Amino acid sequence: MQSDRLFQIVYILLDKNQVTAKELAEKFEVSTRTIYRDVDKLSMAGIPIYTNKGKGGGISLLDHFIMDKSILSNEEQNKILIGLEMIKATEYGDVDQAISKLKTLFNKSDESWIEVDFSYWGSSKLEKEKFNKLKYALTSCISIKFDYRNLYGSMTVRMVDPLKLIFKQKSWYLEGYCLLKNDYRFFKVNRINNLIVTDTLFNRSKYDLNKLNPTFPSNKIDNPIHLKMVFTSNIKHRIFEEFADHVITELSDGNLEVNIVLNEDEWLYSYLISFGEEINIIEPDYINKILVQKLTKTLERYLDNS
DNA sequence: ACCAAGGCCGCCCGAGGAAT
DNA sequence: ATTCCTCGGGCGGCCTTGGT
């Protein structure tokens, strides 16, 4: 393919500084005439390529062309490499060679300056297998079947046409069209169990991917509540990790006050309870009453069982 | 200065494959 | 069948280098 050869010529010139048309012709198994035409095309495309005549001559790039004249800024080059490292982290295809080539192209050092790992602590071999099955079904447009436990713990068997995998808020989610609900749905990957890749192919083009994002559960605040909370300094590390800096105020006694708008639902109650004795909810007061009810019920359950 | 050798360059023509 | 594109080959010319 011509475009591939053009890219490789640039890559070779970056690597070797100078090479004759004859050498390139032998490498790509084309005539020297074709190589000269390629040089013309690269030149017309804005690549600062030039030729030296006579003995010891050959084809070269201007010195430091990538550093000084690349069409991509240093920041853009880093973004491309970060993107590839993320793809590598998903183990989707072999991108090592592409990363290596682009690092040479961008004149970046060969050391690993960034590492991305999407697996969560303690993720098992089974989880990785599940993830690989999802990738396969998604890229091959094959319907999947699995048991899904929702936020409230109830289990349903789902038949889904998988459309996209998303890493968001420290978790993987599957976007897809649920054939049980006949609608687009999000599924948290770690709540998917007994995943089976069926033998039913689906037509990806019949789905409208634009309909998906607005329904992402974490984006939906249909029952907003303004919370004012004070956390003890014992869990300072967790607060700075889970809340944005601008909603946190450090108090004189070392405790942290957090003012934030969240969606009031069962998940929120569970989340607040997870802070145990390290949280004091200042406003609104009725949340304290709800939490007392829930904790009382929990306590009664434990006492009954003991 | 002159010459030979190495390498690039422009033009022309034709073959082969893909697209229409 | 025709058109278009890519590529190869041939030829002559120009430029640079290095030896004499």
Coordinates of C-alpha atoms (C1' of nucleotides) in Angstrom, one line a residue:
Chain A
M1 CA 0.0 0.0 0.0
Q2 CA 1.4 3.3 -1.0
S3 CA 0.5 5.3 2.1
D4 CA 2.1 2.7 4.2
R5 CA 5.3 2.9 2.2
L6 CA 5.4 6.7 2.5
F7 CA 5.1 6.4 6.3
Q8 CA 7.8 3.8 6.4
I9 CA 10.1 5.9 4.2
V10 CA 9.8 8.8 6.8
Y11 CA 10.3 6.3 9.6
I12 CA 13.5 4.9 7.9
L13 CA 14.9 8.4 7.3
L14 CA 14.3 9.4 10.9
D15 CA 16.2 6.3 11.9
K16 CA 19.0 6.4 9.4
N17 CA 19.4 10.1 8.6
Q18 CA 20.2 9.3 4.9
V19 CA 19.5 6.5 2.5
T20 CA 19.8 6.1 -1.3
A21 CA 16.8 5.6 -3.6
K22 CA 18.4 2.4 -4.7
E23 CA 18.4 1.0 -1.1
L24 CA 14.8 2.0 -0.6
A25 CA 13.8 0.5 -3.9
E26 CA 15.3 -2.8 -2.9
K27 CA 13.7 -2.7 0.5
F28 CA 10.2 -2.1 -0.8
E29 CA 10.7 -4.1 -4.0
V30 CA 9.8 -1.2 -6.3
S31 CA 11.9 0.7 -8.8
T32 CA 14.0 3.7 -7.9
R33 CA 11.7 5.7 -10.2
T34 CA 8.8 4.9 -7.8
I35 CA 10.9 6.0 -4.8
Y36 CA 11.6 9.4 -6.4
R37 CA 7.8 9.7 -7.0
D38 CA 7.3 8.9 -3.3
V39 CA 9.8 11.6 -2.3
D40 CA 7.9 14.1 -4.5
K41 CA 4.6 13.2 -2.7
L42 CA 6.2 13.5 0.7
S43 CA 7.6 16.9 -0.2
M44 CA 4.3 18.1 -1.6
A45 CA 2.7 16.9 1.7
G46 CA 5.0 19.3 3.6
I47 CA 7.6 16.8 4.8
P48 CA 11.0 18.6 4.6
I49 CA 12.7 15.9 2.6
Y50 CA 15.6 16.6 0.3
T51 CA 18.1 14.8 -1.9
N52 CA 21.9 15.0 -2.2
K53 CA 23.4 14.3 -5.5
G54 CA 26.8 12.8 -6.2
K55 CA 28.9 10.3 -4.4
G56 CA 27.8 9.8 -0.8
G57 CA 24.5 11.4 -1.5
G58 CA 21.0 10.1 -0.9
I59 CA 17.6 11.1 0.5
S60 CA 17.4 12.9 3.9
L61 CA 15.1 14.8 6.2
L62 CA 16.0 18.2 7.5
D63 CA 17.7 18.0 10.9
H64 CA 15.4 18.1 13.9
F65 CA 12.4 18.3 11.6
I66 CA 10.2 16.4 14.1
M67 CA 11.3 18.5 17.0
D68 CA 11.0 21.9 15.3
K69 CA 8.5 21.5 12.5
S70 CA 6.2 18.6 13.2
I71 CA 2.6 19.4 12.5
L72 CA 1.9 18.0 16.0
S73 CA 2.8 19.9 19.1
N74 CA 4.7 18.3 22.0
E75 CA 1.4 18.2 24.0
E76 CA -0.4 16.6 21.0
Q77 CA 2.3 14.0 20.7
N78 CA 2.0 13.1 24.4
K79 CA -1.8 12.8 24.0
I80 CA -1.4 10.4 21.2
L81 CA 1.0 8.3 23.2
I82 CA -1.2 8.3 26.3
G83 CA -4.1 7.2 24.1
L84 CA -2.1 4.3 22.7
E85 CA -0.9 3.3 26.2
M86 CA -4.6 3.3 27.3
I87 CA -5.5 1.0 24.4
K88 CA -2.6 -1.2 25.4
A89 CA -4.0 -1.3 28.9
T90 CA -7.2 -2.8 27.6
E91 CA -5.2 -5.5 25.9
Y92 CA -7.1 -4.7 22.7
G93 CA -4.8 -5.7 19.9
D94 CA -1.0 -5.3 19.7
V95 CA -0.1 -1.7 19.8
D96 CA 3.5 -2.1 21.1
Q97 CA 4.9 -1.7 17.6
A98 CA 2.9 1.4 17.0
I99 CA 4.0 2.9 20.3
S100 CA 7.6 2.1 19.6
K101 CA 7.4 3.7 16.1
L102 CA 5.7 6.8 17.3
K103 CA 8.2 7.3 20.2
T104 CA 11.0 7.2 17.6
L105 CA 9.0 9.5 15.3
F106 CA 8.4 12.0 18.2
N107 CA 11.9 11.6 19.5
K108 CA 10.6 10.5 22.9
S109 CA 12.9 8.4 25.1
D110 CA 12.3 4.7 25.1
E111 CA 11.7 4.5 28.8
S112 CA 8.2 3.9 30.0
W113 CA 7.1 7.4 31.0
I114 CA 3.5 6.4 31.6
E115 CA 1.8 3.2 32.6
V116 CA -2.0 2.6 32.6
D117 CA -3.6 -0.3 34.4
F118 CA -7.4 -0.5 34.3
S119 CA -7.6 -3.6 36.4
Y120 CA -8.8 -3.1 40.0
W121 CA -7.0 -4.5 43.0
G122 CA -7.6 -8.2 43.3
S123 CA -9.1 -8.6 39.9
S124 CA -9.0 -12.3 39.1
K125 CA -8.3 -14.4 36.0
L126 CA -12.0 -14.9 35.6
E127 CA -12.6 -11.1 35.4
K128 CA -10.0 -10.8 32.7
E129 CA -11.6 -13.7 30.7
K130 CA -15.0 -11.9 31.1
F131 CA -13.4 -8.7 29.8
N132 CA -11.9 -10.5 26.8
K133 CA -15.2 -12.2 26.0
L134 CA -16.9 -8.8 26.0
K135 CA -14.2 -7.3 23.7
Y136 CA -14.6 -10.2 21.3
A137 CA -18.4 -10.0 21.2
L138 CA -18.3 -6.3 20.8
T139 CA -15.8 -6.2 17.9
S140 CA -17.4 -9.2 16.2
C141 CA -21.0 -7.9 16.6
I142 CA -22.2 -11.0 18.4
S143 CA -25.1 -10.9 21.0
I144 CA -24.3 -11.8 24.5
K145 CA -26.3 -13.4 27.4
F146 CA -25.5 -12.9 31.1
D147 CA -26.9 -12.7 34.6
Y148 CA -27.0 -9.2 35.9
R149 CA -27.4 -8.0 39.4
N150 CA -28.7 -4.5 39.6
L151 CA -28.1 -1.8 42.2
Y152 CA -30.7 -3.2 44.5
G153 CA -29.5 -6.7 44.3
S154 CA -32.1 -8.4 42.1
M155 CA -30.9 -10.7 39.4
T156 CA -32.1 -10.9 35.8
V157 CA -31.0 -12.8 32.7
R158 CA -30.1 -10.3 30.0
M159 CA -29.7 -10.7 26.2
V160 CA -27.7 -7.8 25.0
D161 CA -26.2 -6.5 21.7
P162 CA -22.9 -5.0 23.0
L163 CA -22.0 -1.6 21.5
K164 CA -19.3 0.1 23.6
L165 CA -17.1 -0.4 26.6
I166 CA -16.5 2.7 28.8
F167 CA -14.1 3.3 31.6
K168 CA -15.7 5.8 33.9
Q169 CA -15.5 6.7 37.5
K170 CA -13.0 3.9 38.3
S171 CA -15.2 1.2 36.8
W172 CA -15.8 -0.4 33.4
Y173 CA -19.3 -0.2 32.0
L174 CA -20.9 -1.9 29.0
E175 CA -23.2 0.1 26.7
G176 CA -25.6 -2.0 24.7
Y177 CA -29.1 -2.6 23.5
C178 CA -30.9 -4.8 25.9
L179 CA -33.3 -7.2 24.1
L180 CA -35.1 -7.9 27.4
K181 CA -36.0 -4.2 28.0
N182 CA -36.0 -3.3 24.3
D183 CA -33.9 -0.2 25.0
Y184 CA -30.4 1.1 25.4
R185 CA -28.9 0.2 28.8
F186 CA -25.6 0.5 30.8
F187 CA -24.3 -2.5 32.7
K188 CA -21.5 -2.3 35.3
V189 CA -19.1 -5.0 34.1
N190 CA -18.3 -6.3 37.6
R191 CA -22.0 -7.0 38.1
I192 CA -22.2 -9.2 35.0
N193 CA -22.0 -12.9 35.7
N194 CA -22.1 -16.1 33.7
L195 CA -21.4 -14.3 30.5
I196 CA -22.0 -16.3 27.3
V197 CA -21.1 -15.2 23.8
T198 CA -24.0 -16.5 21.7
D199 CA -23.8 -17.5 18.0
T200 CA -26.2 -14.7 17.0
L201 CA -24.7 -11.9 14.9
F202 CA -26.3 -8.4 15.1
N203 CA -26.1 -5.5 12.7
R204 CA -24.3 -2.7 14.5
S205 CA -25.4 0.0 12.1
K206 CA -29.1 -0.3 13.1
Y207 CA -28.2 1.2 16.5
D208 CA -27.9 5.0 17.2
L209 CA -24.9 5.4 19.5
N210 CA -25.8 9.0 20.1
K211 CA -28.8 7.8 22.2
L212 CA -26.5 6.2 24.8
N213 CA -24.4 8.8 26.7
P214 CA -27.2 11.1 28.0
T215 CA -28.6 8.1 29.9
F216 CA -25.4 7.2 31.7
P217 CA -26.6 6.7 35.3
S218 CA -23.9 8.8 37.0
N219 CA -24.8 11.8 34.8
K220 CA -28.4 11.6 35.8
I221 CA -29.3 13.9 38.7
D222 CA -33.1 13.8 38.8
N223 CA -33.4 14.2 42.6
P224 CA -30.7 16.7 43.6
I225 CA -29.8 17.3 47.2
H226 CA -27.4 19.8 48.6
L227 CA -25.3 18.2 51.3
K228 CA -23.1 19.9 53.9
M229 CA -20.9 17.3 55.7
V230 CA -17.9 17.3 58.0
F231 CA -15.5 14.5 57.9
T232 CA -12.9 13.7 60.5
S233 CA -9.2 14.1 59.6
N234 CA -8.8 10.3 60.0
I235 CA -10.1 9.8 56.5
K236 CA -8.6 12.9 54.9
H237 CA -6.9 10.8 52.2
R238 CA -10.3 9.3 51.1
I239 CA -12.0 12.7 51.0
F240 CA -9.4 14.2 48.8
E241 CA -9.6 11.2 46.6
E242 CA -13.3 11.1 46.2
F243 CA -14.3 14.8 46.1
A244 CA -13.1 17.6 43.9
D245 CA -10.9 20.1 45.7
H246 CA -13.3 23.1 45.2
V247 CA -16.0 21.4 47.3
I248 CA -13.7 20.7 50.2
T249 CA -12.9 23.3 53.0
E250 CA -10.2 22.4 55.6
L251 CA -11.4 23.5 59.1
S252 CA -9.2 24.9 61.8
D253 CA -9.4 21.6 63.8
G254 CA -8.1 19.6 60.8
N255 CA -11.5 18.2 59.9
L256 CA -12.9 18.7 56.3
E257 CA -16.2 20.3 55.4
V258 CA -17.7 19.2 52.0
N259 CA -20.5 21.1 50.3
I260 CA -21.8 19.2 47.2
V261 CA -24.9 18.5 45.2
L262 CA -25.6 14.8 44.7
N263 CA -28.5 12.7 43.5
E264 CA -30.6 11.4 46.4
D265 CA -31.2 7.7 46.1
E266 CA -30.4 4.4 47.8
W267 CA -26.9 4.4 46.5
L268 CA -26.3 7.8 48.3
Y269 CA -27.5 6.4 51.6
S270 CA -25.2 3.4 51.3
Y271 CA -22.4 5.7 50.3
L272 CA -22.9 8.0 53.3
I273 CA -23.1 5.0 55.7
S274 CA -19.8 3.7 54.3
F275 CA -18.1 6.6 56.1
G276 CA -19.2 5.1 59.5
E277 CA -18.4 7.2 62.5
E278 CA -16.1 9.5 60.5
I279 CA -18.9 11.6 59.0
N280 CA -21.3 14.3 60.5
I281 CA -24.1 15.4 58.2
I282 CA -24.9 19.0 58.9
E283 CA -27.5 19.7 56.3
P284 CA -30.1 18.6 55.5
D285 CA -31.1 17.1 58.8
Y286 CA -33.7 14.6 57.5
I287 CA -30.9 12.6 55.9
N288 CA -29.6 11.8 59.4
K289 CA -33.1 10.4 60.3
I290 CA -33.1 8.2 57.2
L291 CA -29.7 6.9 58.0
V292 CA -30.7 6.2 61.6
Q293 CA -33.7 4.2 60.4
K294 CA -31.5 2.1 58.0
L295 CA -28.8 1.5 60.6
T296 CA -31.4 0.6 63.2
K297 CA -32.9 -2.0 60.8
T298 CA -29.4 -3.3 60.1
L299 CA -28.6 -3.6 63.8
E300 CA -31.9 -5.4 64.5
R301 CA -31.1 -7.9 61.7
Y302 CA -27.7 -8.7 63.2
L303 CA -29.2 -9.0 66.7
D304 CA -31.9 -11.3 65.5
N305 CA -29.3 -13.6 63.8
S306 CA -27.0 -13.7 66.8
Chain B
dA1 C1' 40.8 22.2 -15.1
dC2 C1' 39.4 17.9 -16.6
dC3 C1' 37.3 13.5 -16.3
dA4 C1' 34.9 9.4 -14.4
dA5 C1' 31.7 7.6 -11.3
dG6 C1' 27.7 7.9 -8.4
dG7 C1' 23.3 9.6 -7.7
dC8 C1' 19.2 12.4 -8.7
dC9 C1' 15.7 14.2 -12.1
dG10 C1' 12.4 14.7 -16.0
dC11 C1' 10.1 12.8 -19.8
dC12 C1' 8.0 9.2 -22.3
dC13 C1' 5.8 4.8 -23.1
dG14 C1' 3.6 0.7 -21.9
dA15 C1' 1.7 -3.0 -18.6
dG16 C1' -1.5 -4.3 -15.2
dG17 C1' -5.2 -3.9 -12.0
dA18 C1' -9.3 -1.6 -10.2
dA19 C1' -13.2 1.2 -10.9
dT20 C1' -17.0 2.8 -13.8
Chain C
dA1 C1' -15.1 -1.6 -23.0
dT2 C1' -13.2 2.3 -21.2
dT3 C1' -10.9 5.2 -18.0
dC4 C1' -7.9 6.0 -14.3
dC5 C1' -4.1 5.1 -11.4
dT6 C1' 0.2 3.0 -10.1
dC7 C1' 4.3 1.3 -11.3
dG8 C1' 8.5 -0.2 -14.1
dG9 C1' 11.8 0.6 -17.6
dG10 C1' 14.6 3.3 -20.8
dC11 C1' 17.0 7.3 -21.9
dG12 C1' 19.5 11.6 -21.5
dG13 C1' 20.8 15.3 -18.6
dC14 C1' 22.4 17.6 -14.5
dC15 C1' 24.9 17.9 -10.1
dT16 C1' 28.5 16.6 -6.9
dT17 C1' 32.6 14.3 -5.5
dG18 C1' 37.1 12.6 -5.8
dG19 C1' 41.2 11.5 -8.3
dT20 C1' 44.7 13.0 -11.6

